[in-house]
C-alpha atoms as an extended CHARMM CRD file, in Angstrom:
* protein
*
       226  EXT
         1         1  UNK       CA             22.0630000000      -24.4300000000      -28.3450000000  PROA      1               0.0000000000
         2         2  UNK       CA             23.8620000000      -25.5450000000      -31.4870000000  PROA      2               0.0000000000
         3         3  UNK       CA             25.1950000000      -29.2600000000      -31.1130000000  PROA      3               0.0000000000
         4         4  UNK       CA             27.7900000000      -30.9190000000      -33.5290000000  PROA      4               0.0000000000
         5         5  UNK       CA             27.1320000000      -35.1610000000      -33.4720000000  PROA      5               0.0000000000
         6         6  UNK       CA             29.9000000000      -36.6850000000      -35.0300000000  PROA      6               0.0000000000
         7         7  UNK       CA             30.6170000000      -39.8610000000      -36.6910000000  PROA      7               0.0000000000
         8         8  UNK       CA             26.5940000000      -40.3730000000      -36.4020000000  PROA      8               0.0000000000
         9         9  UNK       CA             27.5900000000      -42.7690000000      -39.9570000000  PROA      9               0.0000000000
        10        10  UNK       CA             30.5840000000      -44.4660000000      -40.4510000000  PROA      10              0.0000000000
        11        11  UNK       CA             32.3740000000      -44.1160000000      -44.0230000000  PROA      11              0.0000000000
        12        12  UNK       CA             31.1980000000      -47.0280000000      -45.3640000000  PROA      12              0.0000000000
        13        13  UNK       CA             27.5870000000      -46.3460000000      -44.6510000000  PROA      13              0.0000000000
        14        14  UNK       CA             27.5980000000      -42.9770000000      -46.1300000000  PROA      14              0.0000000000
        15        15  UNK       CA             28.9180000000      -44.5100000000      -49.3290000000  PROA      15              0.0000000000
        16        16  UNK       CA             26.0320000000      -46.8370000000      -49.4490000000  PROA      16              0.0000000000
        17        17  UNK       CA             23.7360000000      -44.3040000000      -48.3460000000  PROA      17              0.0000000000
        18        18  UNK       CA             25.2430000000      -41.9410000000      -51.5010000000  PROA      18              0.0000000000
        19        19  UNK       CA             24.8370000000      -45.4500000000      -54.0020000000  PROA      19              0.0000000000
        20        20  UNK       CA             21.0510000000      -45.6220000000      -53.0030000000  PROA      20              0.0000000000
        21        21  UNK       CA             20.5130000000      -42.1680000000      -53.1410000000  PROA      21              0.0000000000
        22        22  UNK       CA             22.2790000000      -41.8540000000      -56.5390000000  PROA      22              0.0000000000
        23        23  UNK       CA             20.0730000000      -44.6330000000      -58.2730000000  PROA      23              0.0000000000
        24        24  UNK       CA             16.9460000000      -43.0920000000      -56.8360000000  PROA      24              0.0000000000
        25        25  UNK       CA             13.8830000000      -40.0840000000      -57.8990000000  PROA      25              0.0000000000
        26        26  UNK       CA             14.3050000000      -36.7770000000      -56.8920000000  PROA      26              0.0000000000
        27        27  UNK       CA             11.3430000000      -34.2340000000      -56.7790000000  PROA      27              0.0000000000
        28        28  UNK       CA             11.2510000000      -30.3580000000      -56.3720000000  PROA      28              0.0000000000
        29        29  UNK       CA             11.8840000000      -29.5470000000      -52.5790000000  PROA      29              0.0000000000
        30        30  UNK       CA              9.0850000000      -27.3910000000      -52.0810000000  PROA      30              0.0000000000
        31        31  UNK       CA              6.8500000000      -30.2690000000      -51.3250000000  PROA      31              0.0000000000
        32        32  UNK       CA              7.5400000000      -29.9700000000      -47.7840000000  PROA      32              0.0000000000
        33        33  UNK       CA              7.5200000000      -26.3900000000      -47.5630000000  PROA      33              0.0000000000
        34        34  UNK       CA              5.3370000000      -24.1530000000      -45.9460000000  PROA      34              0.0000000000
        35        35  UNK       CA              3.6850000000      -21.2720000000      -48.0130000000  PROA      35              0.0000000000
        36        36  UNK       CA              6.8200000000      -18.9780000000      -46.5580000000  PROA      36              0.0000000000
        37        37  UNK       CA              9.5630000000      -21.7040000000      -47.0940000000  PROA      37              0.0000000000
        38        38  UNK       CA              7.9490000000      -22.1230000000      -50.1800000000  PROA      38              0.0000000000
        39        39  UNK       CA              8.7850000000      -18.9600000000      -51.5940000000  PROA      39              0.0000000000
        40        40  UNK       CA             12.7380000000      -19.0430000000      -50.7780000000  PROA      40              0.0000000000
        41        41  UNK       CA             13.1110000000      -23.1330000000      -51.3150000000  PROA      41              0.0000000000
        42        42  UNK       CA             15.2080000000      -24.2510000000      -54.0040000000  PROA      42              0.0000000000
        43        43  UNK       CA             16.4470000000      -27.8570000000      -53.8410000000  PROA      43              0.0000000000
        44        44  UNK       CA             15.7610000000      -31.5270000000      -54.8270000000  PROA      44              0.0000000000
        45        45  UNK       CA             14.2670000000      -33.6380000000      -52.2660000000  PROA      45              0.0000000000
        46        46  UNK       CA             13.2780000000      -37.3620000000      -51.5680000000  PROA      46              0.0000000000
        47        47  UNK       CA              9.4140000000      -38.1210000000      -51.6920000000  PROA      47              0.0000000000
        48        48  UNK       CA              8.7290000000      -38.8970000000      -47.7320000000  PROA      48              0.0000000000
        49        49  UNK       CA              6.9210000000      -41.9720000000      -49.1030000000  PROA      49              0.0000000000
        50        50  UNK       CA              9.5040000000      -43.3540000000      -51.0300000000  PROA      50              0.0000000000
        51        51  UNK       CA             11.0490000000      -47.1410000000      -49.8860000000  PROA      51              0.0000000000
        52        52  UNK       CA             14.7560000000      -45.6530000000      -50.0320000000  PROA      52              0.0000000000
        53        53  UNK       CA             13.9010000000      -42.6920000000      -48.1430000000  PROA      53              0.0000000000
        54        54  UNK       CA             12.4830000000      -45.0050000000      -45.5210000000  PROA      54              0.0000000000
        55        55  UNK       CA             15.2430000000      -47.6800000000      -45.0290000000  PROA      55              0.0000000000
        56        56  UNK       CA             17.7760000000      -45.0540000000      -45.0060000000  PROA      56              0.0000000000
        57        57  UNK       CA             15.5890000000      -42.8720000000      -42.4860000000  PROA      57              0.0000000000
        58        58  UNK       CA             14.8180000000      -45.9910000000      -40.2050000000  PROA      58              0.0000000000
        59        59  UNK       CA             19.0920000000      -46.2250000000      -40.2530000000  PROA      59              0.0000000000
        60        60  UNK       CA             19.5880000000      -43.3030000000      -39.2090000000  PROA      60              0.0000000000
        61        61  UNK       CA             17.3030000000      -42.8250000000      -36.2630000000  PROA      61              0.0000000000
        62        62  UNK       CA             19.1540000000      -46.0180000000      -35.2470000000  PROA      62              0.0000000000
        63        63  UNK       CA             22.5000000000      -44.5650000000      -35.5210000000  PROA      63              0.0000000000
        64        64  UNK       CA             21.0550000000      -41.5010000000      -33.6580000000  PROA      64              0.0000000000
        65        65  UNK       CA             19.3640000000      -43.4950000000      -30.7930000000  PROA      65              0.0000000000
        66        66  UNK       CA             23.2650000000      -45.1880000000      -30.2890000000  PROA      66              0.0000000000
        67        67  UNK       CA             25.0430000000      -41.6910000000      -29.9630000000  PROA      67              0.0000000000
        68        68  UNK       CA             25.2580000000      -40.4560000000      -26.3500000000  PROA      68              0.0000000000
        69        69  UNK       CA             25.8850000000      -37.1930000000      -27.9090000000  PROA      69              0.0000000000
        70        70  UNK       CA             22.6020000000      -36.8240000000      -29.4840000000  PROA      70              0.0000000000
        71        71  UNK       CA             20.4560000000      -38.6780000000      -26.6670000000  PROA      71              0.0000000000
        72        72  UNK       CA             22.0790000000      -36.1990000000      -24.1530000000  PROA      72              0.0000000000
        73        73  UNK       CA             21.6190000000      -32.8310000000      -25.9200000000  PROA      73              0.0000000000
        74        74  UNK       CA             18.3620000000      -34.3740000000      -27.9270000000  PROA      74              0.0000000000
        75        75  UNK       CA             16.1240000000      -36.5660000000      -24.8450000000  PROA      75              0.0000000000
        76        76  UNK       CA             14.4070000000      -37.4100000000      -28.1880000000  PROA      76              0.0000000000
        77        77  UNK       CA             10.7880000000      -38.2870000000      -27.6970000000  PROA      77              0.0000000000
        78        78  UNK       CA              9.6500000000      -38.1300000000      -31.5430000000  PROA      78              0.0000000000
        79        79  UNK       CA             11.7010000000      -38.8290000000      -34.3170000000  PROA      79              0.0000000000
        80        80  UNK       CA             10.0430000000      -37.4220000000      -37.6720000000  PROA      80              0.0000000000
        81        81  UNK       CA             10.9360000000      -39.9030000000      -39.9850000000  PROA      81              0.0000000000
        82        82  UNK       CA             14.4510000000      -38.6150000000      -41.9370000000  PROA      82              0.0000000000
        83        83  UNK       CA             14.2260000000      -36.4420000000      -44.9780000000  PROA      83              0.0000000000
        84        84  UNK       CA             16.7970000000      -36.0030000000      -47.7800000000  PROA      84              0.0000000000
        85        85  UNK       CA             17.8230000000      -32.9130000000      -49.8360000000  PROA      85              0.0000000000
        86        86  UNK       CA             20.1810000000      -32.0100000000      -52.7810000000  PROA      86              0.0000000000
        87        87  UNK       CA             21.3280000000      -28.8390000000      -53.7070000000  PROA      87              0.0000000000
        88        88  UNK       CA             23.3610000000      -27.8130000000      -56.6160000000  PROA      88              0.0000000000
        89        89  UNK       CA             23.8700000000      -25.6900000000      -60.0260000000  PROA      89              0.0000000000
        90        90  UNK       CA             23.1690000000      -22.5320000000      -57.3550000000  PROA      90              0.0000000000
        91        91  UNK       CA             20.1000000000      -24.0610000000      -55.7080000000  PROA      91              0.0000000000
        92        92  UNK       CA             19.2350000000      -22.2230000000      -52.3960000000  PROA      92              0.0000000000
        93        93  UNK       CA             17.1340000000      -21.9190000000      -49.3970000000  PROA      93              0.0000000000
        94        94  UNK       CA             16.6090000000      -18.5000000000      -47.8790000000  PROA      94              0.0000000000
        95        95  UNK       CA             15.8460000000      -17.4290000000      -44.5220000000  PROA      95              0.0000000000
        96        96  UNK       CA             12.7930000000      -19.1360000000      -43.0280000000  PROA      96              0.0000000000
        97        97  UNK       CA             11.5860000000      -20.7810000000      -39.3020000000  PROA      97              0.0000000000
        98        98  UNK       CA             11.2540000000      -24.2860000000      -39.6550000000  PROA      98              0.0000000000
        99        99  UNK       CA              6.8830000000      -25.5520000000      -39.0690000000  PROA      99              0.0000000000
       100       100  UNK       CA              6.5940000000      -25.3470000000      -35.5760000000  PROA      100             0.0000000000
       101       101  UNK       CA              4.1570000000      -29.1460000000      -35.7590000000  PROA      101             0.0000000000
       102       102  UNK       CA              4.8530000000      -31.9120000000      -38.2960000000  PROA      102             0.0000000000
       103       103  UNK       CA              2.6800000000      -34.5630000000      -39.3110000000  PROA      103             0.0000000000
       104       104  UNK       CA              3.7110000000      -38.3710000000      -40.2050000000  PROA      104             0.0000000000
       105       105  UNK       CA              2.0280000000      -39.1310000000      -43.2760000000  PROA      105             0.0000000000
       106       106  UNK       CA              2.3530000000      -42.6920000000      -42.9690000000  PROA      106             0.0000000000
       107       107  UNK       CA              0.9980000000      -42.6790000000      -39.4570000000  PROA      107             0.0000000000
       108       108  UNK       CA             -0.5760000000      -39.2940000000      -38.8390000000  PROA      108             0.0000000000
       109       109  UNK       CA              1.3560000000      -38.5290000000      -35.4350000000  PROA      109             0.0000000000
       110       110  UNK       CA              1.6270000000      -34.8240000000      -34.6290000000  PROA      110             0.0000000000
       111       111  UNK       CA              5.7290000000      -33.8450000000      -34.0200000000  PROA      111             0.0000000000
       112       112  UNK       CA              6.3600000000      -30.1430000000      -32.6640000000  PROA      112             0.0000000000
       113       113  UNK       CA              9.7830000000      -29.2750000000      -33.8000000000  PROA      113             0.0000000000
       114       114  UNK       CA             11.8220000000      -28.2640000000      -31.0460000000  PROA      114             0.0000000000
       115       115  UNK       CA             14.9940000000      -29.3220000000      -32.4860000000  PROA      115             0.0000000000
       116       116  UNK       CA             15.7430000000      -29.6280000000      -35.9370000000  PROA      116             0.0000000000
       117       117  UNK       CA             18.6880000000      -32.1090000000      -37.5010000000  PROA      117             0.0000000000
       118       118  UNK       CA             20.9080000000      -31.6680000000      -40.4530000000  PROA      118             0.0000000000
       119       119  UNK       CA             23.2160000000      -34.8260000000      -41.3750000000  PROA      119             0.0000000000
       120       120  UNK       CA             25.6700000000      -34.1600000000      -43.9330000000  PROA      120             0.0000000000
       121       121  UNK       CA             25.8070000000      -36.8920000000      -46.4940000000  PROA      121             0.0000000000
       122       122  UNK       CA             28.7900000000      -35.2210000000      -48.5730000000  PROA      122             0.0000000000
       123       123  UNK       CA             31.8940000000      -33.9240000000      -47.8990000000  PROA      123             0.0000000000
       124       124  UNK       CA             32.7430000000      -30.1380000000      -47.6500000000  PROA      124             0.0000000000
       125       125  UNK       CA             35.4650000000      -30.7760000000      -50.3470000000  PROA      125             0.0000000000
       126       126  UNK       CA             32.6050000000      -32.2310000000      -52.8900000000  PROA      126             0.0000000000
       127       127  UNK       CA             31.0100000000      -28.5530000000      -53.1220000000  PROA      127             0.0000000000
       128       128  UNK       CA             31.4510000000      -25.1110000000      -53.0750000000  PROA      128             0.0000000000
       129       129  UNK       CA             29.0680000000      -22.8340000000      -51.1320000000  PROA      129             0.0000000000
       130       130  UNK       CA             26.3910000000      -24.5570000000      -49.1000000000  PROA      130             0.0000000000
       131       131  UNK       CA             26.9910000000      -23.7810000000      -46.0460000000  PROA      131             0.0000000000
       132       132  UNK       CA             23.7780000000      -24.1040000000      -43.2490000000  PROA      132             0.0000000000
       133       133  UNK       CA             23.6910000000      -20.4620000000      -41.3740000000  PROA      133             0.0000000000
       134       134  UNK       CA             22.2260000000      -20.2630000000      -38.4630000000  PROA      134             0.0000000000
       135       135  UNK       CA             21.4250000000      -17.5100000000      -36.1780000000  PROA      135             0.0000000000
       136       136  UNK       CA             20.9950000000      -18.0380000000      -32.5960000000  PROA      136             0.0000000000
       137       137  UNK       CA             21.2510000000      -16.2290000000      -29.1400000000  PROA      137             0.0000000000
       138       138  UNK       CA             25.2400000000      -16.3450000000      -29.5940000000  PROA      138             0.0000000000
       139       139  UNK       CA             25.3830000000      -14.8770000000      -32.9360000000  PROA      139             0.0000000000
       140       140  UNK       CA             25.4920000000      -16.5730000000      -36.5590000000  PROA      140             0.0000000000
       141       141  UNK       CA             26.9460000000      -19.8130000000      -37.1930000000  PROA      141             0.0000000000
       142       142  UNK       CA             28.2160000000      -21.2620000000      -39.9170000000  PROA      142             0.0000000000
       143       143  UNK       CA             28.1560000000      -25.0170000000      -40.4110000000  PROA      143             0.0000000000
       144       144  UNK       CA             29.5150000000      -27.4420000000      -43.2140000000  PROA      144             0.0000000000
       145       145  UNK       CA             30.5330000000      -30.4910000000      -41.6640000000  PROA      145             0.0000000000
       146       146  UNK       CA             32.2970000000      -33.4870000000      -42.7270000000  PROA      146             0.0000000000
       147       147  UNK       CA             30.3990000000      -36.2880000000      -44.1710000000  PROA      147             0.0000000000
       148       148  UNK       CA             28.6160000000      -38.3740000000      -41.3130000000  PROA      148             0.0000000000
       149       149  UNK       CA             28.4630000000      -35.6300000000      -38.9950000000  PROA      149             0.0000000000
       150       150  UNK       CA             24.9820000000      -34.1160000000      -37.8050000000  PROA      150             0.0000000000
       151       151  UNK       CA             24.1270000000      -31.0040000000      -36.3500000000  PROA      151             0.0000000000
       152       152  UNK       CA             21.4290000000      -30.2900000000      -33.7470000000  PROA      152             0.0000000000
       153       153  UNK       CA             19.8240000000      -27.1910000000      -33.3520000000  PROA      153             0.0000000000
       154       154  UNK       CA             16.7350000000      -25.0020000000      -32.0410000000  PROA      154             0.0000000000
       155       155  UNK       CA             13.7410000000      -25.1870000000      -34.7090000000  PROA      155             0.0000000000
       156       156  UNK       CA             12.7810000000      -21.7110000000      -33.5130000000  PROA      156             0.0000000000
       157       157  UNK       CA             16.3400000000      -20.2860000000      -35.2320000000  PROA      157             0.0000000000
       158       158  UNK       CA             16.1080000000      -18.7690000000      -38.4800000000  PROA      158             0.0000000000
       159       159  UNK       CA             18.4290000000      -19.9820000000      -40.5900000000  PROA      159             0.0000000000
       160       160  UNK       CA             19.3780000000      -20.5040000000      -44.5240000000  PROA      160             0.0000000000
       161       161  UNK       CA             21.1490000000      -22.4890000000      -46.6210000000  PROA      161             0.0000000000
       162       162  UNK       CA             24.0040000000      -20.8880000000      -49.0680000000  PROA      162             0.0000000000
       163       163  UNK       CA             24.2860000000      -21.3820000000      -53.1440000000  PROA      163             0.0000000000
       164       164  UNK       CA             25.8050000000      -24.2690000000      -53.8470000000  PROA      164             0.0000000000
       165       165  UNK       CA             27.7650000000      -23.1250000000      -56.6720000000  PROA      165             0.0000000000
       166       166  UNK       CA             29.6270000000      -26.1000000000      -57.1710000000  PROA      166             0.0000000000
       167       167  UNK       CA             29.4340000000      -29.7580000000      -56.6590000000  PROA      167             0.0000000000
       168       168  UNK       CA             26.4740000000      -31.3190000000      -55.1130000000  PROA      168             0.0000000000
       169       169  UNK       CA             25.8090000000      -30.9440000000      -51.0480000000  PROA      169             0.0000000000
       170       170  UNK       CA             23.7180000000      -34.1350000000      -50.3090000000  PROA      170             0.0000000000
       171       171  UNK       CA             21.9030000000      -34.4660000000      -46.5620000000  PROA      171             0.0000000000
       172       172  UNK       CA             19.4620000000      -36.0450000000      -44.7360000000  PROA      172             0.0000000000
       173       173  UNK       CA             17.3100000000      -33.0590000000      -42.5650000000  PROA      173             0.0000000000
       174       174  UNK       CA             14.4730000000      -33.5740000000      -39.7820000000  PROA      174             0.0000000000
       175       175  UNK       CA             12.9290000000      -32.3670000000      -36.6680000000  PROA      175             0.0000000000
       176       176  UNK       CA             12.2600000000      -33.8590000000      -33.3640000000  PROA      176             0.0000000000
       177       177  UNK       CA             10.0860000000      -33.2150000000      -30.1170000000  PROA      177             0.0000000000
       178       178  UNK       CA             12.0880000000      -33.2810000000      -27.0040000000  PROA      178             0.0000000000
       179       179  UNK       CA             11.1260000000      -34.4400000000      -23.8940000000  PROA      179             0.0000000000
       180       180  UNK       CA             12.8370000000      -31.3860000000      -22.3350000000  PROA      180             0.0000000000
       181       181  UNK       CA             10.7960000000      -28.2770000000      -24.2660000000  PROA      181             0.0000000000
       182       182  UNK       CA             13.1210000000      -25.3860000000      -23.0200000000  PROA      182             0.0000000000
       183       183  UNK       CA             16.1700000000      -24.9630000000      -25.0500000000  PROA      183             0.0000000000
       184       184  UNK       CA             17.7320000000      -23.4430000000      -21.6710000000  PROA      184             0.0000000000
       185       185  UNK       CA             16.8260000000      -26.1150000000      -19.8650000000  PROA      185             0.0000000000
       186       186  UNK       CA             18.0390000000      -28.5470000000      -22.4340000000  PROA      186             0.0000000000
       187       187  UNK       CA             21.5520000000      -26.5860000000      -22.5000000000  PROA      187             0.0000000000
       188       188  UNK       CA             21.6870000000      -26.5620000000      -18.5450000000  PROA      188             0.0000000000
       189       189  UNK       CA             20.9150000000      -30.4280000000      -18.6020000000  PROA      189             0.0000000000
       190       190  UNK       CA             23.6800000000      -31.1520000000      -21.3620000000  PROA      190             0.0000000000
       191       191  UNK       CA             26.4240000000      -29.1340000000      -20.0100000000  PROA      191             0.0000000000
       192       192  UNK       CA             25.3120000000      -30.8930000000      -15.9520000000  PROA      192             0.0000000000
       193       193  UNK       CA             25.5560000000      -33.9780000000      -18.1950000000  PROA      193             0.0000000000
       194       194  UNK       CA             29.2370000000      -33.7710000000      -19.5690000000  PROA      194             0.0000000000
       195       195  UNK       CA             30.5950000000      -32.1680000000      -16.1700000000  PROA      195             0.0000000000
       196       196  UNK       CA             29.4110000000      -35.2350000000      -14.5860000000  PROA      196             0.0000000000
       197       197  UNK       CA             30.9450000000      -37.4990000000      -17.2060000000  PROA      197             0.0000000000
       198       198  UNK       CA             34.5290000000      -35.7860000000      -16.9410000000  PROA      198             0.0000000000
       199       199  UNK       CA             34.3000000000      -35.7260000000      -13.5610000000  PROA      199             0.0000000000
       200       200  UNK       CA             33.8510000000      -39.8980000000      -13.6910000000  PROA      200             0.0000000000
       201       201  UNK       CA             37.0050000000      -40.1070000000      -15.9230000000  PROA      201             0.0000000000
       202       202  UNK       CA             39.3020000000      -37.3900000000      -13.9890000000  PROA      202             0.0000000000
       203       203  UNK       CA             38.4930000000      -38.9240000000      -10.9940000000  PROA      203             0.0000000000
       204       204  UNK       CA             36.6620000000      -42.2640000000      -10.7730000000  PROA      204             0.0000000000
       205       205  UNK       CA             34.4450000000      -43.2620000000       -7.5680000000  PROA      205             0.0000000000
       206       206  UNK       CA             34.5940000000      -39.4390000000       -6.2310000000  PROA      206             0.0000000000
       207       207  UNK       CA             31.2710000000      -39.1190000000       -4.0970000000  PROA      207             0.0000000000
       208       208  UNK       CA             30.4300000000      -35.6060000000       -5.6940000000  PROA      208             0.0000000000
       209       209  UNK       CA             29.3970000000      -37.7860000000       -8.7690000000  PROA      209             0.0000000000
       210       210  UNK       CA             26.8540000000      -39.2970000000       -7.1040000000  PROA      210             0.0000000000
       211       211  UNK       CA             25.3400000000      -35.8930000000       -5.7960000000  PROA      211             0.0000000000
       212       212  UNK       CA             25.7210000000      -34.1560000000       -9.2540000000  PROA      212             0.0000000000
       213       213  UNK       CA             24.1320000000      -37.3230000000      -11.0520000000  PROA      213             0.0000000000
       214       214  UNK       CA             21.0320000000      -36.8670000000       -8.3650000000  PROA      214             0.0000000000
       215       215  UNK       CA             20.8760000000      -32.6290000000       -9.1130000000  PROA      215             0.0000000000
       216       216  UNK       CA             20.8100000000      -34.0310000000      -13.1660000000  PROA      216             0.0000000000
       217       217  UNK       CA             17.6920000000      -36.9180000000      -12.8050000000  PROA      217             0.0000000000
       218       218  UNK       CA             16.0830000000      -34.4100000000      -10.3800000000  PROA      218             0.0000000000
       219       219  UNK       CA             16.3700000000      -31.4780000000      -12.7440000000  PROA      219             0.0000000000
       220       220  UNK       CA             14.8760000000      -33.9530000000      -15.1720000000  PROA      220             0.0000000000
       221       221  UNK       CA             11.8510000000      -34.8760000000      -13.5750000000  PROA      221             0.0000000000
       222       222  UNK       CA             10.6990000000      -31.3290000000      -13.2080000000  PROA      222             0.0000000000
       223       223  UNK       CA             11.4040000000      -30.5100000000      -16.8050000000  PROA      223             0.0000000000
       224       224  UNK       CA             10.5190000000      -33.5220000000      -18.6580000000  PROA      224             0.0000000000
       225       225  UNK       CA              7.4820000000      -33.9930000000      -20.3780000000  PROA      225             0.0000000000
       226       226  UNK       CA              5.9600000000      -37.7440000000      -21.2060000000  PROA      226             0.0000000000
C-alpha cells in the first residue's frame, strides 16, 4: 500500500525547515546504510545526533501525529526519529530493502520498519531527476511530490532513488513500526476507514455507520499489536 499525506508542512514551515537546513553540516549518506545500501548510496545526509536534525524531526512527528491521513493508513506505534537527505550533481541511491529493525541511538529502542516515510522538503520544479521508484504488488510507482507532502509506504518494497541531475531534491526519510504488522490488513483497515468517513458526510446519522465503525474497532483488536 502506497499512501500520499499531503500538506503534512505548511509553506511557511518548509521554508524555515530549508533556512535551518541550509545553514547546517552535511555528511556522506552512507552512515546509515547497511553493508548492501552501502554499496548503491550516494547522497548527503544529516548526522542523527545533530540539534537541527532533532528539532526539525521532533516537528515533524508532530505534524504527522495531527494528520488523520497518516494515523489512519500508519496506526503508528514507533516513530524513528526523522532523518534528512540531499541529493544532487547526479547523486543516487540504487535498488535496496530498507533494515528490517532500527535502533535509536539516543535511546537504544529497537523500531522494525514496517512502513517507511519520505517527506519532500523541495519542490519538483527545484530539480531534475529524483524521482523515489517504488515497486510494489501493483506495479512500479513513481513519486515526486510537491514540497510538504509525504509518502507512506511498505519497508519490505524495493525501491531507488533517480539521479538528480539538476537542482537539489531535499527530504526528510524514516521508518515506523505499526501497530497493525500486515500491510493487507493495514490496506483493508484504511480503505473500512474512509468508506466509513464518506458514508458520515453523504449521509449523516445513517445507522449502517455505527455497524461499519464496530466491523473497523473489531477488526482492530484482532490485528493490533501493543
Amino acid at each position: 500500500m502506497l499512501v500520499q499525506v499531503p500538506d503534512v508542512l505548511t509553506r511557511e514551515q518548509v521554508k524555515r525547515f530549508r533556512e535551518a537546513l541550509d545553514a547546517t553540516e552535511w555528511i556522506d549518506g552512507k552512515v546509515t546504510a547497511g553493508y548492501q545500501s552501502a554499496r548503491v548510496k550516494d547522497n548527503a545526509q544529516l548526522n542523527e545526533n545533530n540539534p537541527v536534525a532533532a528539532d526539525l524531526g521532533r516537528q515533524i512527528v508532530e505534524a504527522l501525529n495531527s494528520s488523520p491521513v497518516f494515523v489512519a493508513a500508519a496506526l503508528p506505534k514507533k516513530i524513528f526519529p526523522p532523518l534528512f537527505n540531499r541529493y544532487q550533481g547526479g547523486q543516487s541511491f540504487g535498488n535496496h530493502v530498507d533494515n528490517s529493525v532500527r535502533r535509536i541511538s539516543s535511546t537504544g529502542e529497537y523500531v522494525r520498519t514496517d512502513l517507511s516515510v519520505t517527506l519532500f522538503l523541495s519542490d519538483p520544479d527545484e530539480y531534475d531527476g529524483g524521482e523515489l521508484v517504488i515497486e510494489d504488488t501493483y506495479g512500479t510507482k513513481s513519486v515526486k511530490l510537491p514540497a510538504g507532502d509525504a509518502v507512506l509506504y511498505p519497508s519490505t518494497s524495493l525501491h531507488h532513488v533517480r539521479p538528480v541531475t539538476a537542482g537539489a531534491r531535499v527530504c526528510s526519510f524514516f521508518w515506523l513500526q505499526s501497530m497493525v504488522r500486515s500491510d493487507e490488513q493495514r490496506s483493508l483497515l484504511l480503505t473500512l476507514d474512509m468508506a466509513i468517513q464518506r458514508l458520515a458526510q453523504d449521509v449523516p446519522d445513517h445507522p449502517s455507520g455505527v455497524d461499519l465503525t464496530g466491523v473497523y474497532h473489531n477488526l482492530l483488536r484482532q490485528w493490533v499489536e501493543l
